[in-house]
Amino acid sequence: MQPSLFDGGGSGNAPDAADWRVRAAWLIAELNRHNYAYYALDNPSIPDADYDRLFGELQTLEQLHPELNTPDSPTQRVGTAPLPQFDQITHSIPMLSLGNGFGDADIVEFDRRVRDGLDTHTETEIDYAVELKFDGLAINLRYEDGVLVQAATRGDGSTGENVTSNIRTIRAIPLRLHSDNPPKVLDVRGEVLMFKADFARLNERQRSAELKEFANPRNAAAGSLRQLDSRITAQRTLRFFAYGIGILDGAEMPPSHSALLDWYKTLGLPVCKERAVVKGAQGMLGFFGEVGTKRGKLPYEIDGVVYKVNRLQQQQMLGFVSRAPRFALAHKFPAEEATTQVLDIEVQVGRTGAITPVARLAPVFVGGATVTNATLHNEDEVRRKDIQIGDTVIVRRAGDVIPEVVSYVAERRSATAQPFVMPTLCPICGSEIVRLEDEAIARCSGGWVKCPAQRKGGLQHFASRRAMDVEGLGDQLIDQLVDRGIITTAADLYKLGIVKLAALDRMADKSAQNVVAALEKSKSTTLGRFIYALGIRHVGEATAKELASHFGDIDAVIQASEEQLLEVADIGPVVAKSILAFFSDQLNVELVEQLRAAGVYWAANLPAETKSKFLSGKTFVLTGTLPTLSRDEAAALIEAAGGKVAGSVSKKTSYVVAGAEAGSKLTKAEELNVSILDEDGLRTLLESDHDKN
Ligand code: D41
């Protein structure tokens, strides 16, 4: 611990508190060093509380001695009085734009153009510096004799806005370069952005304060940087990564892009570590593929990668075309967000009766596919986002994730927009829709007996690949069989004959034969698959296997008490209650009987499936309200992956999952240095298991 101004004396390397000038200089150097470690090196060197203490001490010193004020003091990052407007700034060297490419062919073509431009023999591969394309705002930082003197947005490339006061609040940006011999003038170019976690925190604050939320991190970064009152910017955590250069006076230009970034790093400027130098089109495409798989795990959003001819000399030989350098290319991911119109909001009934509001959309191409439906998750989510029928909305489709409605466009809401009303009766079977007190999800109370939607969902699940694996029994076939009243339960499937099947739409004799054969084949299964196929709420594949190996036969599972269920590795109270509830329904017990009578069987005495689940031994504590999951749902997901959910935080807690209005448990977790996850973090953790399989 460093001595503070107030604890009466110095020790170690810290200067004596009595000499306040020296002390202030030491504090500035120390705080700047910690900022650098945190933001540029991604390697924090001091707990936040200690940083705040040193910071407070410096602030006090500066108040007592106003003559101290140094422009590179970290206390200068708190913002200044609002500006009437931003001044225009003309860039000494224009900030160029980047050409775009989308498919592999564009990249091969880029490489060919580069080689043609350089008159290089086809055999010689070009070295390309490859890096991420941040989805933020391009900015120019002017350093004179190592001191940050001005910052301007890119604007139209020739003129931008003077945002110096705002930029000075960004802790990632050094106010003074780390160099004893800095260039006279250096224009650093890079991107200002907001990390996903900081974006989530900002929106949480906006929500609590009943202010409008930002649609995405880019908008949040833009909104924060374009504040005339830099004190507001100071409260938002913005970041910066350097990737280019403008004017350089008083130093030698580094010979390559990679050398430029290495040099920046030594100057204390943050440079993204996801970069490399590769050879030729194959190298560039390899990098693109790698980044694509990592994308969701990065702490910030990117919209592609950027390729740059590495050697400065070659860059200069290539020159420019219409404001874009011929030496660089952005390889973009398909846009993940697009705007479209909500034609209607309907509800969907799932296998467990869960009622999900779904927006019917005017078709829009997003994330590489045409989207006509997007989930609105649940009733509260529709309210919170205030999505109405007729709204223009932003739709997001990231990777394989189901499309969702992000937000509506307020400026385009018409007077005829209609709010969504949650139906009180199931649109499919007319049973009452009920919503339990602490659940986010409303459910149709009809069960599979009354509700064809649940029946269909249950049958689809039963036949699915990881359950009974009935090949050829698709969703549309199941729909027809249920709608025509041919089948009701899974046991009825095994009574289907070729004649009945062949009479259905789009079913030839041959396909009917195949389905019957597939049904026959599916009768030989494992107990784990069979339990999973029953579709018990909260009993996923892993839990089903666990039950199978623990009890060894289905009758023991049916008869198990809550205590006995809790003895199963990794089954917690939520899952246990759900299993009890399932088998307390006589119809479910009868279904099991009928299936066995129809000839479904599994080998007895399965070899113990002992593989422990990936969250075994990990303890979680839930606190606050999560955006889309109820406590029970979150608990069930954790338990299904082998984790335990506990009520209070201790040193033994592995993770605290915190939502809005998290209270003392969160504070306790922070004190004990327990890892904290938000809902996204939890999902990422849970999904990390799939990645391994
Ligand atoms: O990450 C980015 N968004 C990024 C933007 C990047 N990694 N590199 C860039 N390089 C350039 C050149 C080659 C012109 C120096 C850029 C941009 N420009 C850029 N950003 C906005 C307009 C241009």
XYZ file of C-alpha atoms and ligand atoms in Angstrom:
716
model
C 0.000 0.000 0.000
C 1.189 3.489 -0.806
C 1.159 6.079 1.983
C -1.443 8.753 1.548
C -1.214 12.467 2.153
C -3.159 12.046 5.324
C -1.446 9.176 7.029
C 1.351 11.268 8.335
C 4.469 10.245 6.502
C 6.056 8.449 3.628
C 7.850 5.175 3.332
C 9.391 3.101 0.579
C 9.759 4.798 -2.763
C 6.905 7.247 -2.297
C 8.041 10.797 -1.601
C 7.420 12.450 1.723
C 3.924 13.881 1.936
C 5.283 17.166 3.236
C 6.805 17.901 -0.126
C 3.512 18.307 -1.923
C 4.957 19.214 -5.289
C 6.935 16.022 -5.432
C 4.006 14.110 -4.021
C 1.643 15.485 -6.680
C 4.070 14.640 -9.464
C 4.457 11.140 -8.048
C 0.679 10.707 -7.812
C 0.229 11.810 -11.420
C 2.876 9.404 -12.637
C 1.449 6.617 -10.513
C -2.165 7.138 -11.618
C -1.134 7.397 -15.256
C 0.860 4.210 -14.906
C -2.204 2.391 -13.542
C -4.399 3.770 -16.331
C -1.907 2.500 -18.858
C -1.761 -0.938 -17.262
C -5.540 -1.118 -17.149
C -6.518 0.270 -20.529
C -3.553 -0.261 -22.815
C -2.067 -3.429 -21.362
C -5.381 -4.935 -20.246
C -3.574 -5.911 -17.058
C -4.814 -3.983 -14.001
C -2.039 -3.137 -11.530
C -4.082 -1.877 -8.568
C -7.570 -2.448 -7.067
C -10.139 0.182 -8.034
C -10.545 1.315 -4.432
C -6.814 2.062 -4.126
C -6.886 3.937 -7.411
C -9.785 6.033 -6.166
C -7.909 6.801 -2.950
C -4.788 8.031 -4.781
C -7.011 9.971 -7.147
C -8.823 11.652 -4.253
C -5.558 12.590 -2.682
C -4.326 14.227 -5.872
C -7.603 16.109 -6.217
C -7.256 17.469 -2.691
C -3.653 18.498 -3.312
C -4.647 20.316 -6.479
C -7.458 22.128 -4.717
C -5.102 23.241 -1.950
C -2.498 24.334 -4.481
C -4.264 25.548 -7.638
C -0.874 26.576 -9.069
C -0.067 22.859 -9.381
C -2.517 22.168 -12.169
C -0.802 20.177 -14.872
C -2.617 19.387 -18.101
C -1.688 15.712 -17.970
C -3.047 15.184 -14.475
C -5.671 12.409 -14.378
C -7.920 14.767 -12.420
C -8.305 16.704 -15.651
C -10.458 13.876 -16.962
C -13.626 14.875 -15.134
C -14.938 17.176 -17.850
C -15.433 20.903 -18.099
C -18.374 23.297 -18.433
C -20.627 22.746 -21.467
C -19.592 24.185 -24.843
C -22.079 26.250 -26.840
C -21.168 24.111 -29.862
C -18.272 22.138 -31.296
C -15.713 24.079 -33.354
C -14.839 22.770 -36.800
C -11.339 21.494 -37.326
C -9.695 20.917 -40.681
C -7.521 17.791 -40.682
C -3.943 18.542 -41.786
C -3.964 15.307 -43.720
C -7.449 14.087 -44.700
C -8.800 11.071 -42.866
C -9.438 8.610 -45.639
C -12.142 6.010 -45.760
C -11.807 2.282 -46.232
C -12.889 0.283 -49.242
C -15.232 -2.629 -48.435
C -15.194 -6.272 -49.397
C -17.659 -9.018 -48.482
C -16.957 -12.444 -49.914
C -13.756 -14.408 -50.513
C -13.693 -13.269 -54.132
C -13.405 -9.615 -53.078
C -10.338 -10.451 -51.008
C -8.650 -12.414 -53.775
C -9.410 -9.501 -56.088
C -7.946 -7.006 -53.590
C -4.741 -9.017 -53.367
C -4.551 -9.160 -57.176
C -5.027 -5.375 -57.451
C -2.295 -4.829 -54.878
C 0.121 -7.087 -56.749
C -0.727 -5.485 -60.083
C -0.210 -2.072 -58.522
C 3.177 -3.109 -57.207
C 4.142 -4.917 -60.386
C 5.047 -7.861 -58.208
C 5.668 -11.262 -59.641
C 2.699 -13.535 -59.040
C 4.888 -15.887 -57.019
C 5.713 -13.305 -54.373
C 3.200 -13.111 -51.574
C 2.458 -9.709 -50.102
C 2.724 -9.177 -46.340
C -0.540 -7.856 -44.955
C -1.088 -6.410 -41.497
C -4.489 -7.694 -40.380
C -6.562 -6.302 -37.529
C -10.105 -5.887 -36.258
C -12.581 -3.403 -37.615
C -14.048 -1.707 -34.578
C -17.583 -0.476 -34.707
C -16.974 2.925 -33.155
C -16.053 6.438 -34.217
C -12.878 7.408 -36.031
C -10.909 10.131 -34.280
C -7.688 12.100 -34.718
C -5.538 12.848 -31.663
C -2.937 15.594 -31.999
C 0.101 15.298 -29.713
C 2.609 18.164 -29.623
C 5.875 17.520 -27.812
C 4.177 14.470 -26.358
C 1.156 16.306 -24.906
C -2.390 15.751 -26.130
C -3.456 19.158 -27.426
C -6.433 18.456 -29.644
C -8.878 15.769 -30.665
C -11.240 15.868 -33.622
C -13.846 13.537 -35.063
C -13.340 12.296 -38.595
C -16.379 14.183 -39.860
C -16.425 14.076 -43.636
C -12.725 13.223 -43.702
C -11.579 16.801 -44.394
C -13.205 18.596 -41.473
C -14.383 17.245 -38.168
C -15.480 18.552 -34.803
C -13.248 19.601 -31.959
C -14.056 17.140 -29.182
C -10.905 17.693 -27.121
C -12.684 18.187 -23.763
C -14.599 14.981 -24.254
C -11.603 12.983 -25.400
C -9.600 14.128 -22.377
C -12.084 12.308 -20.131
C -11.216 8.940 -21.708
C -8.832 7.184 -19.380
C -7.581 4.882 -22.103
C -6.089 7.853 -23.946
C -2.772 9.098 -22.549
C -2.703 12.836 -21.935
C 1.081 12.621 -22.340
C 2.985 10.104 -24.442
C 5.421 7.760 -22.678
C 8.586 9.031 -24.273
C 11.546 11.137 -23.226
C 11.931 12.232 -26.788
C 8.461 12.529 -28.310
C 7.885 13.810 -31.851
C 7.196 17.520 -32.248
C 3.848 16.768 -33.837
C 2.041 13.422 -34.068
C -1.498 12.779 -35.313
C -2.706 9.444 -33.956
C -5.745 7.967 -35.633
C -7.993 5.369 -34.154
C -11.415 4.398 -33.003
C -13.338 5.460 -29.920
C -15.751 2.768 -28.779
C -17.670 1.420 -25.822
C -17.130 -2.094 -24.490
C -20.205 -4.329 -24.298
C -20.096 -4.553 -20.495
C -19.854 -0.769 -20.121
C -22.722 -0.408 -22.577
C -24.882 -2.782 -20.515
C -24.053 -0.850 -17.332
C -24.838 2.473 -19.001
C -28.208 1.219 -20.208
C -28.974 -0.127 -16.760
C -28.303 3.337 -15.348
C -30.388 4.956 -18.060
C -33.235 2.589 -17.240
C -33.094 3.296 -13.492
C -33.090 7.019 -14.218
C -35.991 6.502 -16.652
C -33.892 7.869 -19.495
C -33.880 6.497 -23.012
C -31.647 3.491 -23.533
C -29.104 3.284 -26.339
C -29.738 0.778 -29.102
C -26.161 -0.491 -29.317
C -22.626 0.262 -28.111
C -21.859 2.306 -31.212
C -24.773 4.658 -30.643
C -23.849 4.910 -26.997
C -20.241 5.793 -27.907
C -21.388 8.362 -30.468
C -23.906 9.864 -28.067
C -21.293 10.104 -25.345
C -18.621 11.617 -27.541
C -20.977 14.213 -28.980
C -21.937 15.650 -25.594
C -21.371 19.381 -25.348
C -21.076 18.831 -21.613
C -17.916 16.786 -21.159
C -18.849 16.069 -17.542
C -21.424 13.677 -18.950
C -18.825 12.066 -21.224
C -16.651 11.592 -18.150
C -19.334 9.389 -16.595
C -19.368 7.035 -19.573
C -16.560 4.557 -19.987
C -15.223 4.977 -23.488
C -12.203 3.197 -24.922
C -9.768 3.816 -27.704
C -7.626 1.759 -30.072
C -5.030 3.349 -32.347
C -4.718 2.117 -35.961
C -3.392 4.916 -38.136
C -1.249 8.010 -38.438
C -1.609 11.498 -39.888
C 1.102 14.110 -39.535
C 4.424 13.106 -38.074
C 7.048 15.754 -37.454
C 10.301 15.200 -35.611
C 10.530 11.425 -35.824
C 11.146 8.800 -38.450
C 8.037 7.135 -39.926
C 8.059 3.427 -38.930
C 8.762 1.197 -41.953
C 5.560 -0.845 -41.705
C 2.058 -0.796 -40.245
C 2.965 -3.444 -37.689
C 6.013 -1.394 -36.639
C 3.786 1.683 -36.304
C 1.460 -0.136 -33.922
C 4.404 -1.538 -31.952
C 5.759 1.991 -31.618
C 2.353 3.280 -30.501
C 2.316 0.685 -27.803
C 5.625 1.918 -26.402
C 4.193 5.448 -26.383
C 1.399 4.279 -24.080
C -1.319 4.243 -26.734
C -3.781 1.336 -26.636
C -3.348 -0.973 -29.611
C -5.590 -3.983 -30.081
C -3.753 -7.261 -29.525
C -5.889 -9.183 -32.030
C -3.558 -8.442 -34.923
C -1.054 -10.263 -37.073
C 1.021 -10.077 -40.222
C -0.024 -12.680 -42.810
C 0.879 -13.596 -46.369
C -1.409 -13.217 -49.356
C -5.152 -13.762 -49.803
C -5.036 -17.122 -47.991
C -3.501 -15.471 -44.929
C -6.147 -12.749 -44.903
C -9.007 -15.226 -45.259
C -7.535 -17.387 -42.511
C -7.543 -14.403 -40.162
C -11.120 -13.562 -41.134
C -12.212 -17.092 -40.252
C -10.405 -17.036 -36.908
C -11.898 -13.717 -35.931
C -15.354 -14.912 -36.977
C -15.260 -17.705 -34.410
C -13.954 -15.420 -31.659
C -16.268 -12.557 -32.420
C -18.988 -13.217 -29.841
C -16.422 -13.624 -27.083
C -14.676 -10.305 -27.696
C -15.503 -7.622 -25.106
C -16.402 -5.134 -27.839
C -18.346 -5.174 -31.081
C -16.585 -5.380 -34.404
C -18.106 -5.294 -37.843
C -15.326 -7.003 -39.738
C -11.560 -7.060 -40.117
C -9.167 -4.704 -41.888
C -6.301 -5.720 -44.149
C -3.424 -3.328 -44.842
C -0.357 -3.814 -46.986
C 2.233 -3.929 -44.236
C 5.255 -2.218 -45.805
C 5.052 1.563 -45.791
C 7.021 1.781 -49.022
C 4.508 -0.456 -50.780
C 1.620 1.516 -49.283
C 3.055 4.704 -50.751
C 3.516 3.106 -54.170
C -0.134 2.073 -54.258
C -1.615 5.493 -53.548
C -5.319 6.260 -53.379
C -8.572 5.968 -55.273
C -11.422 8.354 -54.482
C -10.489 9.072 -50.889
C -9.701 5.481 -49.986
C -6.175 4.081 -49.887
C -5.561 1.266 -52.363
C -3.413 -0.463 -49.760
C -6.253 -1.209 -47.355
C -9.552 -3.090 -47.373
C -12.283 -3.656 -44.801
C -13.677 -7.204 -44.956
C -17.077 -6.813 -43.395
C -19.353 -9.298 -41.697
C -22.900 -9.231 -43.006
C -24.769 -6.456 -41.157
C -26.347 -7.849 -37.999
C -28.870 -5.097 -37.642
C -31.453 -3.709 -40.020
C -34.629 -1.684 -39.755
C -38.017 -2.953 -40.811
C -41.678 -2.686 -39.878
C -43.677 -4.636 -37.310
C -46.755 -5.898 -39.184
C -48.241 -7.614 -36.167
C -47.369 -9.078 -32.782
C -48.624 -12.615 -32.229
C -47.942 -15.143 -29.546
C -46.398 -18.561 -30.002
C -47.103 -21.501 -27.712
C -44.126 -23.695 -26.938
C -43.804 -27.314 -25.873
C -44.106 -26.413 -22.203
C -46.940 -23.983 -22.881
C -44.634 -20.977 -22.714
C -46.244 -18.026 -24.465
C -43.736 -16.034 -26.478
C -44.701 -12.791 -28.196
C -43.327 -12.793 -31.733
C -43.112 -9.799 -34.052
C -44.235 -10.489 -37.627
C -41.992 -8.333 -39.767
C -41.840 -6.973 -43.265
C -39.105 -9.250 -44.742
C -35.625 -7.850 -44.240
C -32.163 -9.182 -45.076
C -30.024 -9.197 -41.944
C -27.118 -11.265 -40.621
C -26.949 -13.066 -43.947
C -30.601 -14.246 -44.069
C -34.108 -12.952 -44.722
C -35.995 -12.482 -41.502
C -39.802 -12.295 -41.200
C -40.255 -13.101 -37.498
C -38.356 -11.973 -34.443
C -38.800 -12.971 -30.845
C -39.863 -10.441 -28.259
C -39.048 -12.939 -25.458
C -41.880 -12.145 -23.040
C -44.507 -9.634 -22.034
C -42.259 -7.552 -19.780
C -39.711 -7.276 -22.552
C -42.341 -5.882 -24.943
C -43.347 -3.312 -22.305
C -39.782 -2.399 -21.450
C -38.840 -1.887 -25.087
C -42.240 -0.352 -25.796
C -42.548 -2.120 -29.150
C -45.918 -1.502 -30.848
C -47.629 -2.883 -33.932
C -46.826 -0.622 -36.889
C -43.488 0.532 -35.450
C -40.308 0.780 -37.434
C -37.851 -1.340 -35.483
C -34.209 -2.348 -35.417
C -33.889 -6.109 -35.851
C -30.784 -7.988 -34.885
C -29.602 -11.386 -36.047
C -26.143 -12.261 -34.763
C -24.599 -15.530 -35.887
C -26.941 -18.430 -35.197
C -28.856 -16.571 -32.532
C -32.608 -16.250 -33.160
C -33.530 -12.822 -34.538
C -34.710 -10.307 -31.960
C -36.211 -6.853 -31.956
C -33.698 -4.454 -30.404
C -35.705 -1.236 -30.232
C -38.205 0.880 -32.092
C -37.320 4.046 -33.972
C -39.063 6.784 -31.987
C -38.963 9.365 -34.785
C -40.927 7.045 -37.020
C -43.718 5.999 -34.691
C -47.093 6.814 -36.176
C -50.236 7.839 -34.321
C -51.851 4.582 -35.405
C -49.271 2.363 -33.687
C -51.004 -0.256 -31.523
C -49.636 -1.484 -28.193
C -49.382 -5.247 -27.722
C -52.009 -6.826 -25.494
C -51.169 -10.161 -23.914
C -54.079 -12.515 -24.583
C -55.762 -14.023 -21.523
C -56.645 -17.215 -23.379
C -54.371 -19.502 -25.368
C -54.854 -18.683 -29.059
C -54.516 -22.360 -29.913
C -56.676 -24.205 -27.371
C -58.567 -21.462 -25.532
C -57.279 -22.484 -22.095
C -56.470 -19.762 -19.631
C -53.004 -18.214 -19.809
C -51.391 -18.006 -16.397
C -48.299 -16.264 -15.219
C -46.797 -17.209 -11.891
C -45.659 -14.420 -9.655
C -41.891 -14.570 -10.010
C -41.787 -15.872 -13.561
C -41.177 -13.812 -16.648
C -42.992 -16.343 -18.810
C -46.758 -16.736 -19.121
C -48.008 -20.229 -19.925
C -51.001 -21.891 -21.475
C -52.628 -23.937 -18.708
C -54.066 -26.491 -21.145
C -51.162 -28.910 -21.035
C -50.572 -31.257 -23.977
C -53.940 -32.900 -23.435
C -55.910 -29.785 -24.340
C -53.429 -27.733 -26.310
C -52.461 -28.893 -29.833
C -49.530 -26.449 -29.854
C -48.035 -28.099 -26.798
C -48.833 -31.500 -28.227
C -47.029 -30.647 -31.466
C -44.084 -29.154 -29.598
C -43.868 -32.203 -27.366
C -43.986 -34.593 -30.325
C -41.359 -32.617 -32.210
C -39.136 -32.806 -29.179
C -39.834 -36.529 -28.745
C -38.837 -37.258 -32.342
C -35.829 -34.920 -32.386
C -32.344 -36.154 -33.103
C -31.015 -36.044 -29.565
C -34.185 -37.628 -28.150
C -35.767 -40.646 -29.929
C -34.180 -39.673 -33.234
C -37.044 -40.546 -35.598
C -35.612 -39.660 -38.980
C -38.062 -38.193 -41.486
C -40.715 -37.294 -38.908
C -40.525 -33.537 -39.521
C -42.458 -30.652 -38.008
C -44.893 -30.384 -40.916
C -45.739 -34.061 -40.782
C -46.380 -33.820 -37.046
C -48.588 -30.762 -37.641
C -50.732 -32.699 -40.079
C -50.988 -35.757 -37.843
C -52.114 -33.635 -34.900
C -54.401 -31.348 -36.884
C -56.220 -34.321 -38.423
C -56.572 -35.943 -35.037
C -54.616 -39.017 -36.137
C -52.310 -38.899 -33.136
C -52.495 -37.383 -29.662
C -49.565 -38.777 -27.736
C -46.128 -40.034 -28.562
C -47.387 -43.588 -28.032
C -49.787 -43.103 -30.971
C -46.789 -42.586 -33.242
C -45.987 -46.275 -32.931
C -49.470 -47.229 -34.149
C -49.001 -45.404 -37.443
C -49.086 -47.619 -40.492
C -47.923 -47.012 -44.028
C -51.470 -46.597 -45.341
C -52.378 -43.784 -42.950
C -49.106 -41.981 -43.512
C -49.222 -42.269 -47.284
C -52.646 -40.600 -47.278
C -51.145 -37.352 -45.944
C -50.143 -34.353 -48.059
C -46.702 -34.512 -49.604
C -46.198 -38.127 -48.536
C -45.273 -40.693 -51.123
C -45.421 -44.408 -50.360
C -41.690 -44.525 -50.158
C -41.469 -41.736 -47.563
C -44.264 -43.370 -45.544
C -42.283 -46.606 -45.519
C -39.215 -44.735 -44.388
C -41.036 -43.078 -41.499
C -42.452 -46.394 -40.314
C -38.995 -47.939 -40.512
C -37.498 -44.992 -38.607
C -40.144 -45.330 -35.898
C -39.380 -49.025 -35.619
C -35.678 -48.312 -35.331
C -36.240 -45.645 -32.674
C -37.805 -48.200 -30.333
C -34.341 -49.361 -29.403
C -32.980 -46.508 -27.364
C -31.246 -45.666 -24.090
C -32.908 -44.759 -20.813
C -31.239 -41.337 -20.912
C -32.633 -40.545 -24.346
C -36.039 -41.830 -23.317
C -36.199 -39.599 -20.214
C -35.016 -36.638 -22.257
C -37.657 -37.377 -24.924
C -40.448 -37.115 -22.338
C -39.832 -33.363 -22.334
C -39.881 -32.791 -18.577
C -39.336 -29.108 -17.907
C -35.764 -28.278 -16.900
C -34.606 -31.816 -17.734
C -32.135 -31.383 -20.541
C -30.035 -34.079 -22.112
C -27.385 -34.073 -19.399
C -29.839 -34.241 -16.508
C -31.720 -37.032 -18.252
C -28.542 -39.073 -18.547
C -27.728 -38.391 -14.937
C -31.158 -39.644 -13.877
C -30.723 -42.736 -16.025
C -27.410 -43.732 -14.529
C -28.462 -42.896 -10.977
C -31.762 -44.791 -10.933
C -31.061 -47.413 -13.593
C -34.713 -47.845 -14.587
C -37.699 -45.681 -15.326
C -39.957 -46.943 -12.544
C -37.456 -45.829 -9.931
C -37.420 -42.353 -11.491
C -41.218 -42.211 -11.510
C -41.377 -43.221 -7.854
C -38.456 -41.123 -6.603
C -39.169 -38.718 -3.756
C -37.856 -35.173 -3.708
C -35.082 -36.210 -1.298
C -34.036 -39.065 -3.577
C -34.012 -36.810 -6.601
C -31.864 -34.290 -4.754
C -29.298 -37.051 -4.211
C -28.631 -37.185 -7.929
C -25.411 -35.395 -8.773
C -26.213 -31.861 -9.829
C -29.991 -31.924 -9.401
C -31.213 -28.977 -7.357
C -34.614 -28.107 -5.893
C -35.993 -26.478 -9.054
C -35.286 -29.475 -11.264
C -36.392 -31.943 -8.578
C -39.766 -30.197 -8.185
C -40.277 -30.192 -11.922
C -39.669 -33.959 -12.169
C -42.052 -34.609 -9.267
C -44.733 -32.450 -10.860
C -44.364 -34.298 -14.168
C -44.858 -37.770 -12.725
C -47.581 -36.683 -10.337
C -49.699 -36.331 -13.485
C -51.180 -39.770 -14.083
C -51.351 -39.152 -17.835
C -47.580 -38.886 -17.999
C -47.135 -42.143 -16.110
C -49.599 -43.791 -18.489
C -47.689 -42.424 -21.475
C -44.537 -44.134 -20.240
C -46.515 -47.386 -19.906
C -48.000 -47.079 -23.390
C -44.615 -46.409 -24.915
C -43.189 -49.499 -23.294
C -46.220 -51.479 -24.408
C -45.659 -50.192 -27.956
C -42.222 -51.774 -27.840
C -39.875 -48.979 -26.797
C -37.001 -50.523 -24.866
C -33.483 -49.833 -23.716
C -30.621 -51.987 -22.601
C -30.723 -52.524 -18.867
C -27.724 -51.853 -16.653
C -26.284 -49.137 -18.760
C -22.642 -48.594 -18.058
C -22.565 -45.821 -15.466
C -22.425 -42.546 -17.287
C -20.061 -40.945 -14.881
C -18.770 -38.055 -16.901
C -19.152 -35.099 -14.585
C -20.783 -32.007 -15.996
C -18.764 -28.954 -16.626
C -20.155 -26.810 -13.837
C -19.928 -29.615 -11.249
C -18.574 -28.247 -8.001
C -19.320 -24.648 -8.953
C -21.639 -22.599 -6.770
C -23.705 -19.708 -8.066
C -25.628 -16.965 -6.308
C -28.356 -15.080 -8.150
C -29.176 -11.480 -7.310
C -31.242 -8.733 -8.890
C -33.525 -8.998 -11.904
C -32.061 -10.431 -15.084
C -33.266 -8.978 -18.393
C -34.901 -12.087 -19.830
C -34.488 -15.036 -17.454
C -36.497 -15.527 -14.268
C -34.646 -16.742 -11.180
C -36.044 -20.229 -11.650
C -35.040 -20.365 -15.260
C -31.521 -19.179 -14.523
C -31.284 -21.670 -11.642
C -32.504 -24.490 -13.858
C -29.944 -23.722 -16.559
C -27.157 -23.663 -13.984
C -28.319 -26.884 -12.352
C -28.695 -28.588 -15.698
C -25.046 -27.833 -16.382
C -24.088 -29.314 -13.036
C -23.817 -26.160 -10.922
C -25.438 -25.506 -7.552
C -27.395 -22.387 -6.705
C -26.894 -21.020 -3.208
C -28.638 -18.242 -1.320
C -25.741 -16.261 0.060
C -22.324 -15.168 -1.069
C -19.221 -16.566 0.574
C -15.609 -17.182 -0.318
C -16.724 -20.521 -1.763
C -19.077 -18.889 -4.251
C -17.756 -19.390 -7.778
C -19.961 -16.824 -9.524
C -22.524 -14.204 -8.659
C -25.044 -13.621 -11.444
C -26.252 -10.054 -11.028
C -29.129 -8.287 -12.708
C -30.783 -4.904 -12.245
C -31.130 -3.620 -8.707
C -28.673 -6.144 -7.356
C -28.043 -5.261 -3.736
C -25.808 -6.369 -0.902
C -24.952 -9.716 -2.501
C -23.244 -7.898 -5.320
C -21.326 -5.684 -2.892
C -20.291 -8.759 -0.950
C -19.145 -10.469 -4.136
C -17.038 -7.465 -5.023
C -15.497 -7.445 -1.537
C -14.634 -11.126 -1.745
C -13.392 -10.851 -5.324
C -15.963 -13.356 -6.548
C -16.479 -13.362 -10.331
C -19.599 -11.466 -11.335
C -21.623 -12.318 -14.434
C -24.551 -10.573 -16.066
C -27.109 -12.581 -18.029
C -25.032 -12.487 -21.192
C -22.021 -13.606 -19.214
C -23.973 -16.520 -17.790
C -25.172 -17.545 -21.230
C -21.653 -17.332 -22.610
C -20.401 -19.505 -19.767
C -23.141 -22.071 -20.356
C -22.519 -22.067 -24.074
C -18.791 -22.479 -23.585
C -19.604 -26.098 -22.775
C -21.166 -26.701 -26.183
C -18.094 -25.253 -27.826
C -16.044 -28.015 -26.322
C -18.242 -30.788 -27.653
O -11.176 -0.440 -36.761
C -11.487 0.371 -37.619
N -12.723 0.825 -37.684
C -10.461 0.859 -38.593
C -10.754 1.963 -39.372
C -9.192 0.249 -38.722
N -8.847 -0.824 -37.965
N -8.307 0.728 -39.593
C -8.579 1.818 -40.360
N -7.653 2.268 -41.201
C -7.884 3.334 -41.971
C -6.813 3.804 -42.891
C -6.188 2.651 -43.639
C -7.360 4.771 -43.894
C -5.756 4.480 -42.068
C -9.841 2.480 -40.267
C -10.044 3.601 -41.091
N -9.061 4.000 -41.912
C -11.277 4.383 -41.115
N -12.193 4.450 -40.198
C -13.170 5.272 -40.592
C -12.862 5.734 -41.806
C -11.683 5.174 -42.126
